[in-house]
């Protein structure tokens, strides 16, 4: 299938899109329709010449936004649509052609991702209205991590909670971890073999241990709240914290959930912002809570990577990706400095130079130990690839 694939990542009030050709050198048409169903709704994007545009869409809903997106495709109509779906539960170990049964299965996992799956389903419905004849494929964030063994995905809880309610660790950012680990294998001449620790660091953060292109463990769990310190999410806390806050402060579960998801992480620690660029600047100027936020953030990443190394028979290297992972030499240096016993050898010049979309190896050419890579993630490209593979497998 050589025609373009339209990749859709639908939120409750936004649609992120990318039209991706099978030729990796072909220009992408991409952008986002945001603030939907409000007077401030607009479409922002980039055309094939790389020029950016903004188009007002006052009051537009998802279907109207998709029609506006269609008008911006410069006559390059897609052959299929690939949807990012956050949570596939245990139903899906790979991408799936969307039909009524797939939609029903996504609906059953909505309770595990109440902020994401309903919005993803709305995107499917809207896209089917605009492109009723096109095949549509669901690509799941959780699918890549379905290769984890039970020792990695089971919580130490009563069996019935897993068997009857699906309470287990699922993991997220699967398309990102899959893309960068496969790319590292290609760049390092290891192909599809080897063991990699991957660190997807952005406003949402997660780590993963990948062996021979299969996830063995990851930091996120039942929900995207588990694991690392993130932009506004706390990551790991004592499981007794909820009961403590309820008893001592009278907080409801909804308030606790809101605090842990939206008021914690880098924002909560620094008291300033969830933007790592601003925190780095404040820390350099001696701001104490910004310095603390940096220290906790980097320490928890190093701690997670070290723990995940237990899942790998052999460690070939570590990969940094995501907005922070790709653009913060300070974070990369601080994380690796906390892991001296792993034998990483960071080249400071390469570390400082590898930013703004650059891909590169950060240790010296003659270094024989585990490698350090920065690989810009391409989740949309991975979704397009999985969409093509899904449809080709059905021919």
Short mmCIF file of C-alpha atoms in Angstrom, two decimals:
data_model
loop_
_atom_site.label_atom_id
_atom_site.label_comp_id
_atom_site.label_asym_id
_atom_site.label_seq_id
_atom_site.Cartn_x
_atom_site.Cartn_y
_atom_site.Cartn_z
CA UNK A 1 0.00 0.00 0.00
CA UNK A 2 1.86 3.07 -1.29
CA UNK A 3 -0.79 5.79 -0.94
CA UNK A 4 -0.67 8.14 2.05
CA UNK A 5 -2.09 7.23 5.46
CA UNK A 6 -3.94 9.84 7.48
CA UNK A 7 -2.91 9.51 11.13
CA UNK A 8 -5.44 10.84 13.64
CA UNK A 9 -4.86 11.50 17.35
CA UNK A 10 -8.17 12.72 18.68
CA UNK A 11 -8.73 14.42 22.04
CA UNK A 12 -11.91 15.69 23.61
CA UNK A 13 -11.41 19.15 22.07
CA UNK A 14 -8.66 18.59 19.51
CA UNK A 15 -7.57 16.54 16.50
CA UNK A 16 -3.89 16.14 15.77
CA UNK A 17 -3.30 14.89 12.23
CA UNK A 18 -0.53 13.89 9.83
CA UNK A 19 -0.73 12.72 6.23
CA UNK A 20 2.20 10.33 5.80
CA UNK A 21 3.38 8.91 2.49
CA UNK A 22 5.08 5.52 2.18
CA UNK A 23 8.17 7.37 0.93
CA UNK A 24 9.92 8.67 4.07
CA UNK A 25 11.35 11.58 2.04
CA UNK A 26 7.93 12.85 1.00
CA UNK A 27 6.80 16.01 2.82
CA UNK A 28 4.22 15.57 5.56
CA UNK A 29 1.08 17.59 5.86
CA UNK A 30 0.44 17.90 9.57
CA UNK A 31 -1.17 20.04 12.20
CA UNK A 32 -3.81 20.26 14.89
CA UNK A 33 -7.41 21.41 15.14
CA UNK A 34 -7.80 22.71 18.67
CA UNK A 35 -10.33 24.27 21.04
CA UNK A 36 -13.11 22.51 19.14
CA UNK A 37 -16.75 23.38 19.90
CA UNK A 38 -15.71 26.84 21.07
CA UNK A 39 -15.59 30.25 19.43
CA UNK A 40 -11.78 30.04 19.57
CA UNK A 41 -11.58 26.81 17.55
CA UNK A 42 -8.83 26.91 14.94
CA UNK A 43 -6.77 24.75 12.61
CA UNK A 44 -2.99 25.14 12.68
CA UNK A 45 -0.77 23.21 10.33
CA UNK A 46 2.12 22.92 7.90
CA UNK A 47 1.81 22.46 4.14
CA UNK A 48 4.06 20.45 1.81
CA UNK A 49 6.41 23.43 1.41
CA UNK A 50 6.92 23.57 5.17
CA UNK A 51 4.93 26.79 5.46
CA UNK A 52 2.76 27.18 8.55
CA UNK A 53 -0.82 28.39 8.52
CA UNK A 54 -3.67 29.14 10.92
CA UNK A 55 -7.35 28.96 10.00
CA UNK A 56 -10.20 30.02 12.33
CA UNK A 57 -12.94 27.39 12.80
CA UNK A 58 -15.39 29.10 15.17
CA UNK A 59 -17.75 26.60 16.78
CA UNK A 60 -16.46 23.66 14.72
CA UNK A 61 -17.03 20.14 16.03
CA UNK A 62 -14.84 17.11 15.24
CA UNK A 63 -16.56 16.33 11.91
CA UNK A 64 -16.36 19.92 10.73
CA UNK A 65 -12.71 20.06 11.75
CA UNK A 66 -11.97 16.92 9.76
CA UNK A 67 -13.63 18.43 6.70
CA UNK A 68 -11.37 21.47 7.13
CA UNK A 69 -8.35 19.17 7.44
CA UNK A 70 -9.41 17.40 4.22
CA UNK A 71 -9.39 20.73 2.38
CA UNK A 72 -5.75 21.25 3.43
CA UNK A 73 -4.45 18.00 1.93
CA UNK A 74 -3.50 19.53 -1.42
CA UNK A 75 -5.30 16.80 -3.35
CA UNK A 76 -3.34 13.98 -1.69
CA UNK A 77 -6.22 11.83 -0.50
CA UNK A 78 -5.42 9.06 2.00
CA UNK A 79 -5.90 5.38 1.30
CA UNK A 80 -6.51 4.58 4.98
CA UNK A 81 -6.84 6.21 8.38
CA UNK A 82 -4.74 5.17 11.37
CA UNK A 83 -6.10 6.12 14.79
CA UNK A 84 -4.05 6.44 17.95
CA UNK A 85 -5.98 4.66 20.70
CA UNK A 86 -4.56 5.06 24.19
CA UNK A 87 -5.83 1.92 25.92
CA UNK A 88 -6.46 -1.46 24.34
CA UNK A 89 -6.45 -3.49 27.55
CA UNK A 90 -5.62 -7.14 26.97
CA UNK A 91 -7.83 -7.26 23.88
CA UNK A 92 -5.19 -6.02 21.46
CA UNK A 93 -1.58 -7.09 20.99
CA UNK A 94 -1.29 -5.33 17.62
CA UNK A 95 -3.09 -2.88 15.36
CA UNK A 96 -6.63 -3.87 14.36
CA UNK A 97 -8.92 -3.04 11.43
CA UNK A 98 -11.80 -1.12 12.94
CA UNK A 99 -15.23 -2.74 12.86
CA UNK A 100 -18.12 -2.95 15.30
CA UNK A 101 -16.39 -5.57 17.44
CA UNK A 102 -13.21 -3.48 17.73
CA UNK A 103 -15.24 -0.40 18.68
CA UNK A 104 -17.08 -2.43 21.34
CA UNK A 105 -13.76 -3.68 22.75
CA UNK A 106 -12.38 -0.12 22.92
CA UNK A 107 -15.55 0.92 24.75
CA UNK A 108 -15.01 -1.79 27.37
CA UNK A 109 -11.61 -0.33 28.25
CA UNK A 110 -12.93 3.23 28.58
CA UNK A 111 -12.99 2.89 32.38
CA UNK A 112 -9.22 2.33 32.29
CA UNK A 113 -8.64 5.52 30.25
CA UNK A 114 -11.68 7.76 30.86
CA UNK A 115 -9.93 10.89 29.58
CA UNK A 116 -8.67 9.29 26.37
CA UNK A 117 -10.66 6.34 24.99
CA UNK A 118 -14.01 8.16 24.73
CA UNK A 119 -12.26 10.97 22.82
CA UNK A 120 -10.53 8.40 20.60
CA UNK A 121 -13.92 6.82 19.86
CA UNK A 122 -15.34 10.23 18.98
CA UNK A 123 -12.50 10.62 16.51
CA UNK A 124 -13.31 7.27 14.91
CA UNK A 125 -16.99 8.22 14.54
CA UNK A 126 -16.16 11.61 13.03
CA UNK A 127 -13.61 10.14 10.63
CA UNK A 128 -16.04 7.47 9.48
CA UNK A 129 -18.52 10.24 8.65
CA UNK A 130 -15.98 12.10 6.54
CA UNK A 131 -14.26 9.04 4.99
CA UNK A 132 -16.97 6.32 4.98
CA UNK A 133 -15.25 4.25 2.28
CA UNK A 134 -11.74 4.21 3.73
CA UNK A 135 -10.39 1.37 5.88
CA UNK A 136 -9.67 2.57 9.41
CA UNK A 137 -7.14 1.00 11.75
CA UNK A 138 -6.74 1.31 15.52
CA UNK A 139 -3.14 1.47 16.79
CA UNK A 140 -2.89 1.09 20.56
CA UNK A 141 -0.42 2.70 22.97
CA UNK A 142 -0.66 -0.39 25.16
CA UNK A 143 -0.20 -3.06 22.46
CA UNK A 144 3.61 -2.91 22.36
CA UNK A 145 3.77 -3.76 26.07
CA UNK A 146 1.59 -6.87 25.77
CA UNK A 147 4.81 -8.91 25.46
CA UNK A 148 5.61 -8.21 29.12
CA UNK A 149 5.72 -11.41 31.23
CA UNK A 150 3.32 -11.82 34.18
CA UNK A 151 6.09 -11.07 36.68
CA UNK A 152 6.28 -7.57 35.16
CA UNK A 153 2.61 -6.78 34.59
CA UNK A 154 0.89 -8.31 37.62
CA UNK A 155 0.24 -6.33 40.79
CA UNK A 156 0.44 -8.16 44.12
CA UNK A 157 -3.34 -7.98 44.54
CA UNK A 158 -6.07 -10.61 44.92
CA UNK A 159 -6.38 -12.75 41.80
CA UNK A 160 -10.02 -11.78 41.26
CA UNK A 161 -9.08 -8.14 40.66
CA UNK A 162 -7.00 -9.23 37.70
CA UNK A 163 -9.19 -12.06 36.42
CA UNK A 164 -12.52 -10.22 36.68
CA UNK A 165 -11.56 -6.56 36.38
CA UNK A 166 -8.30 -6.48 34.41
CA UNK A 167 -6.32 -4.73 37.15
CA UNK A 168 -2.73 -5.06 35.94
CA UNK A 169 0.10 -2.99 34.49
CA UNK A 170 -0.43 -2.11 30.81
CA UNK A 171 2.12 0.57 29.97
CA UNK A 172 1.81 3.45 27.49
CA UNK A 173 3.84 5.41 24.90
CA UNK A 174 4.14 2.07 23.12
CA UNK A 175 4.49 3.50 19.62
CA UNK A 176 7.35 5.73 20.80
CA UNK A 177 9.24 2.98 22.64
CA UNK A 178 8.75 0.66 19.66
CA UNK A 179 9.99 3.21 17.14
CA UNK A 180 13.13 4.36 18.96
CA UNK A 181 14.25 0.88 20.03
CA UNK A 182 13.89 -0.44 16.48
CA UNK A 183 15.68 2.61 15.11
CA UNK A 184 18.54 2.16 17.61
CA UNK A 185 18.95 -1.43 16.45
CA UNK A 186 19.27 -0.19 12.86
CA UNK A 187 21.69 2.62 13.68
CA UNK A 188 23.91 0.44 15.86
CA UNK A 189 24.03 -2.47 13.38
CA UNK A 190 22.33 -4.71 15.93
CA UNK A 191 19.23 -5.03 13.76
CA UNK A 192 16.34 -6.60 15.58
CA UNK A 193 18.44 -7.98 18.40
CA UNK A 194 19.74 -6.54 21.61
CA UNK A 195 18.59 -4.92 24.81
CA UNK A 196 17.69 -1.26 25.11
CA UNK A 197 16.53 1.01 27.91
CA UNK A 198 14.28 3.67 26.41
CA UNK A 199 13.34 6.94 28.09
CA UNK A 200 10.40 8.85 26.60
CA UNK A 201 10.61 12.20 28.40
CA UNK A 202 8.07 14.94 27.71
CA UNK A 203 5.12 16.34 29.62
CA UNK A 204 4.28 12.65 30.01
CA UNK A 205 7.25 10.41 30.79
CA UNK A 206 7.90 6.68 30.77
CA UNK A 207 10.77 4.24 30.51
CA UNK A 208 10.86 0.77 29.03
CA UNK A 209 13.13 -2.26 28.76
CA UNK A 210 13.11 -3.67 25.21
CA UNK A 211 14.70 -6.97 24.23
CA UNK A 212 14.78 -8.01 20.55
CA UNK A 213 12.13 -5.38 19.73
CA UNK A 214 9.75 -6.64 22.42
CA UNK A 215 8.82 -4.80 25.60
CA UNK A 216 9.84 -6.66 28.74
CA UNK A 217 8.82 -4.04 31.30
CA UNK A 218 7.84 -0.39 31.51
CA UNK A 219 7.32 2.30 34.13
CA UNK A 220 3.66 3.18 33.54
CA UNK A 221 1.03 0.79 34.81
CA UNK A 222 -2.77 0.51 34.91
CA UNK A 223 -2.91 4.22 34.08
CA UNK A 224 -0.39 6.78 32.79
CA UNK A 225 0.02 8.10 36.36
CA UNK A 226 2.38 5.35 37.54
CA UNK A 227 6.14 5.66 37.25
CA UNK A 228 8.31 8.72 36.62
CA UNK A 229 7.84 12.31 37.71
CA UNK A 230 6.15 14.10 34.79
CA UNK A 231 5.07 17.61 33.87
CA UNK A 232 2.02 17.72 36.12
CA UNK A 233 1.73 14.05 37.17
CA UNK A 234 3.26 12.79 40.40
CA UNK A 235 4.38 9.38 39.20
CA UNK A 236 4.89 6.80 41.94
CA UNK A 237 3.56 7.69 45.40
CA UNK A 238 2.81 5.61 48.47
CA UNK A 239 -0.44 3.70 47.75
CA UNK A 240 -1.61 4.74 51.20
CA UNK A 241 -1.47 8.42 50.24
CA UNK A 242 -5.09 8.47 49.04
CA UNK A 243 -6.45 7.21 52.35
CA UNK A 244 -4.14 9.53 54.29
CA UNK A 245 -5.25 12.65 52.39
CA UNK A 246 -8.88 11.64 52.76
CA UNK A 247 -8.61 11.05 56.50
CA UNK A 248 -6.40 14.02 57.35
CA UNK A 249 -7.63 16.67 54.91
CA UNK A 250 -11.06 15.38 53.97
CA UNK A 251 -10.16 15.30 50.29
CA UNK A 252 -12.43 13.37 47.92
CA UNK A 253 -11.08 10.78 45.48
CA UNK A 254 -11.78 13.19 42.63
CA UNK A 255 -9.73 15.94 44.29
CA UNK A 256 -6.85 13.57 45.02
CA UNK A 257 -6.91 12.33 41.44
CA UNK A 258 -6.90 15.91 40.16
CA UNK A 259 -3.96 16.88 42.38
CA UNK A 260 -1.87 13.86 41.41
CA UNK A 261 -2.57 14.24 37.68
CA UNK A 262 -2.73 18.00 37.17
CA UNK A 263 -1.01 19.80 40.06
CA UNK A 264 2.00 17.60 40.84
CA UNK A 265 5.17 16.53 39.03
CA UNK A 266 7.54 19.28 37.92
CA UNK A 267 4.80 21.87 38.46
CA UNK A 268 4.14 20.76 42.03
CA UNK A 269 7.80 20.41 43.02
CA UNK A 270 8.95 23.69 41.51
CA UNK A 271 5.86 25.74 42.29
CA UNK A 272 6.61 27.50 39.01
CA UNK A 273 5.84 25.60 35.85
CA UNK A 274 5.70 22.19 34.18
CA UNK A 275 7.99 23.41 31.35
CA UNK A 276 11.44 21.91 31.71
CA UNK A 277 13.04 24.79 29.77
CA UNK A 278 11.79 27.30 32.34
CA UNK A 279 12.78 25.04 35.24
CA UNK A 280 16.32 24.65 33.88
CA UNK A 281 16.63 28.42 33.55
CA UNK A 282 15.31 29.03 37.08
CA UNK A 283 17.60 26.33 38.51
CA UNK A 284 20.63 27.93 36.87
CA UNK A 285 19.67 31.21 38.55
CA UNK A 286 19.64 29.49 41.93
CA UNK A 287 15.90 28.95 42.42
CA UNK A 288 15.81 26.29 45.16
CA UNK A 289 12.55 24.54 44.27
CA UNK A 290 13.47 24.48 40.57
CA UNK A 291 16.75 22.82 41.51
CA UNK A 292 14.86 20.30 43.63
CA UNK A 293 12.45 19.57 40.77
CA UNK A 294 15.42 18.88 38.47
CA UNK A 295 17.10 16.61 41.01
CA UNK A 296 13.97 14.58 41.74
CA UNK A 297 13.09 14.33 38.04
CA UNK A 298 16.52 13.05 37.00
CA UNK A 299 16.97 10.78 40.01
CA UNK A 300 13.66 9.04 39.40
CA UNK A 301 14.53 8.49 35.73
CA UNK A 302 17.90 6.95 36.64
CA UNK A 303 16.31 4.84 39.35
CA UNK A 304 13.70 3.54 36.90
CA UNK A 305 16.23 2.77 34.17
CA UNK A 306 18.45 0.93 36.63
CA UNK A 307 15.52 -1.14 37.88
CA UNK A 308 14.33 -1.95 34.35
CA UNK A 309 17.79 -3.25 33.43
CA UNK A 310 16.83 -6.35 35.45
CA UNK A 311 14.46 -7.27 32.60
CA UNK A 312 17.27 -7.45 30.00
CA UNK A 313 19.61 -10.41 29.43
CA UNK A 314 22.12 -7.89 28.06
CA UNK A 315 22.26 -4.09 27.94
CA UNK A 316 23.26 -2.58 24.61
CA UNK A 317 22.41 0.99 25.46
CA UNK A 318 20.02 3.70 26.57
CA UNK A 319 17.88 5.88 24.29
CA UNK A 320 16.53 9.34 25.10
CA UNK A 321 13.48 10.64 23.24
CA UNK A 322 10.48 12.94 23.67
CA UNK A 323 10.58 16.72 23.98
CA UNK A 324 12.85 16.73 27.05
CA UNK A 325 14.84 13.65 26.12
CA UNK A 326 15.63 15.08 22.68
CA UNK A 327 16.38 18.66 23.76
CA UNK A 328 17.83 18.72 27.28
CA UNK A 329 21.56 17.94 27.48
CA UNK A 330 21.37 18.80 31.19
CA UNK A 331 18.78 16.13 31.94
CA UNK A 332 20.65 13.50 29.92
CA UNK A 333 23.94 14.31 31.65
CA UNK A 334 22.39 14.32 35.11
CA UNK A 335 20.58 11.01 34.57
CA UNK A 336 23.69 9.22 33.32
CA UNK A 337 25.84 10.66 36.10
CA UNK A 338 23.61 8.80 38.56
CA UNK A 339 24.39 5.48 36.82
CA UNK A 340 28.22 5.32 36.81
CA UNK A 341 28.31 1.55 37.40
CA UNK A 342 26.58 0.88 34.04
CA UNK A 343 29.64 1.90 32.04
CA UNK A 344 28.13 4.70 29.96
CA UNK A 345 30.66 7.13 28.48
CA UNK A 346 29.03 10.45 27.61
CA UNK A 347 30.76 12.72 25.11
CA UNK A 348 29.91 16.20 26.39
CA UNK A 349 30.34 17.91 23.02
CA UNK A 350 28.04 15.40 21.29
CA UNK A 351 25.54 15.73 24.12
CA UNK A 352 25.41 19.52 23.83
CA UNK A 353 25.11 19.41 20.03
CA UNK A 354 22.35 16.81 19.78
CA UNK A 355 19.19 18.90 20.12
CA UNK A 356 16.33 20.26 17.98
CA UNK A 357 15.48 17.09 16.11
CA UNK A 358 19.03 15.79 15.68
CA UNK A 359 19.65 12.07 15.91
CA UNK A 360 22.93 10.84 17.25
CA UNK A 361 25.19 8.67 19.36
CA UNK A 362 26.49 10.46 22.44
CA UNK A 363 29.48 8.32 23.39
CA UNK A 364 32.89 8.15 21.76
CA UNK A 365 33.36 5.98 18.69
CA UNK A 366 35.86 3.66 20.42
CA UNK A 367 33.72 3.14 23.53
CA UNK A 368 32.99 -0.57 24.01
CA UNK A 369 30.34 -0.37 26.73
CA UNK A 370 26.60 0.33 26.52
CA UNK A 371 25.77 3.06 24.03
CA UNK A 372 23.90 6.34 24.55
CA UNK A 373 21.57 7.54 21.80
CA UNK A 374 19.22 10.45 21.20
CA UNK A 375 16.54 9.44 18.71
CA UNK A 376 13.67 11.83 17.94
CA UNK A 377 10.50 9.85 18.22
CA UNK A 378 8.06 9.47 15.34
CA UNK A 379 4.83 8.16 16.80
CA UNK A 380 2.81 9.27 13.78
CA UNK A 381 5.20 7.49 11.43
CA UNK A 382 4.97 4.35 13.54
CA UNK A 383 1.16 4.51 13.50
CA UNK A 384 1.19 4.89 9.70
CA UNK A 385 3.55 1.91 9.39
CA UNK A 386 1.41 -0.29 11.63
CA UNK A 387 -1.69 0.77 9.70
CA UNK A 388 -0.09 -0.33 6.44
CA UNK A 389 1.09 -3.63 7.92
CA UNK A 390 -2.39 -4.34 9.30
CA UNK A 391 -4.03 -3.80 5.92
CA UNK A 392 -1.35 -5.68 3.97
CA UNK A 393 -1.77 -8.67 6.28
CA UNK A 394 -5.46 -8.87 5.34
CA UNK A 395 -4.87 -8.92 1.57
#
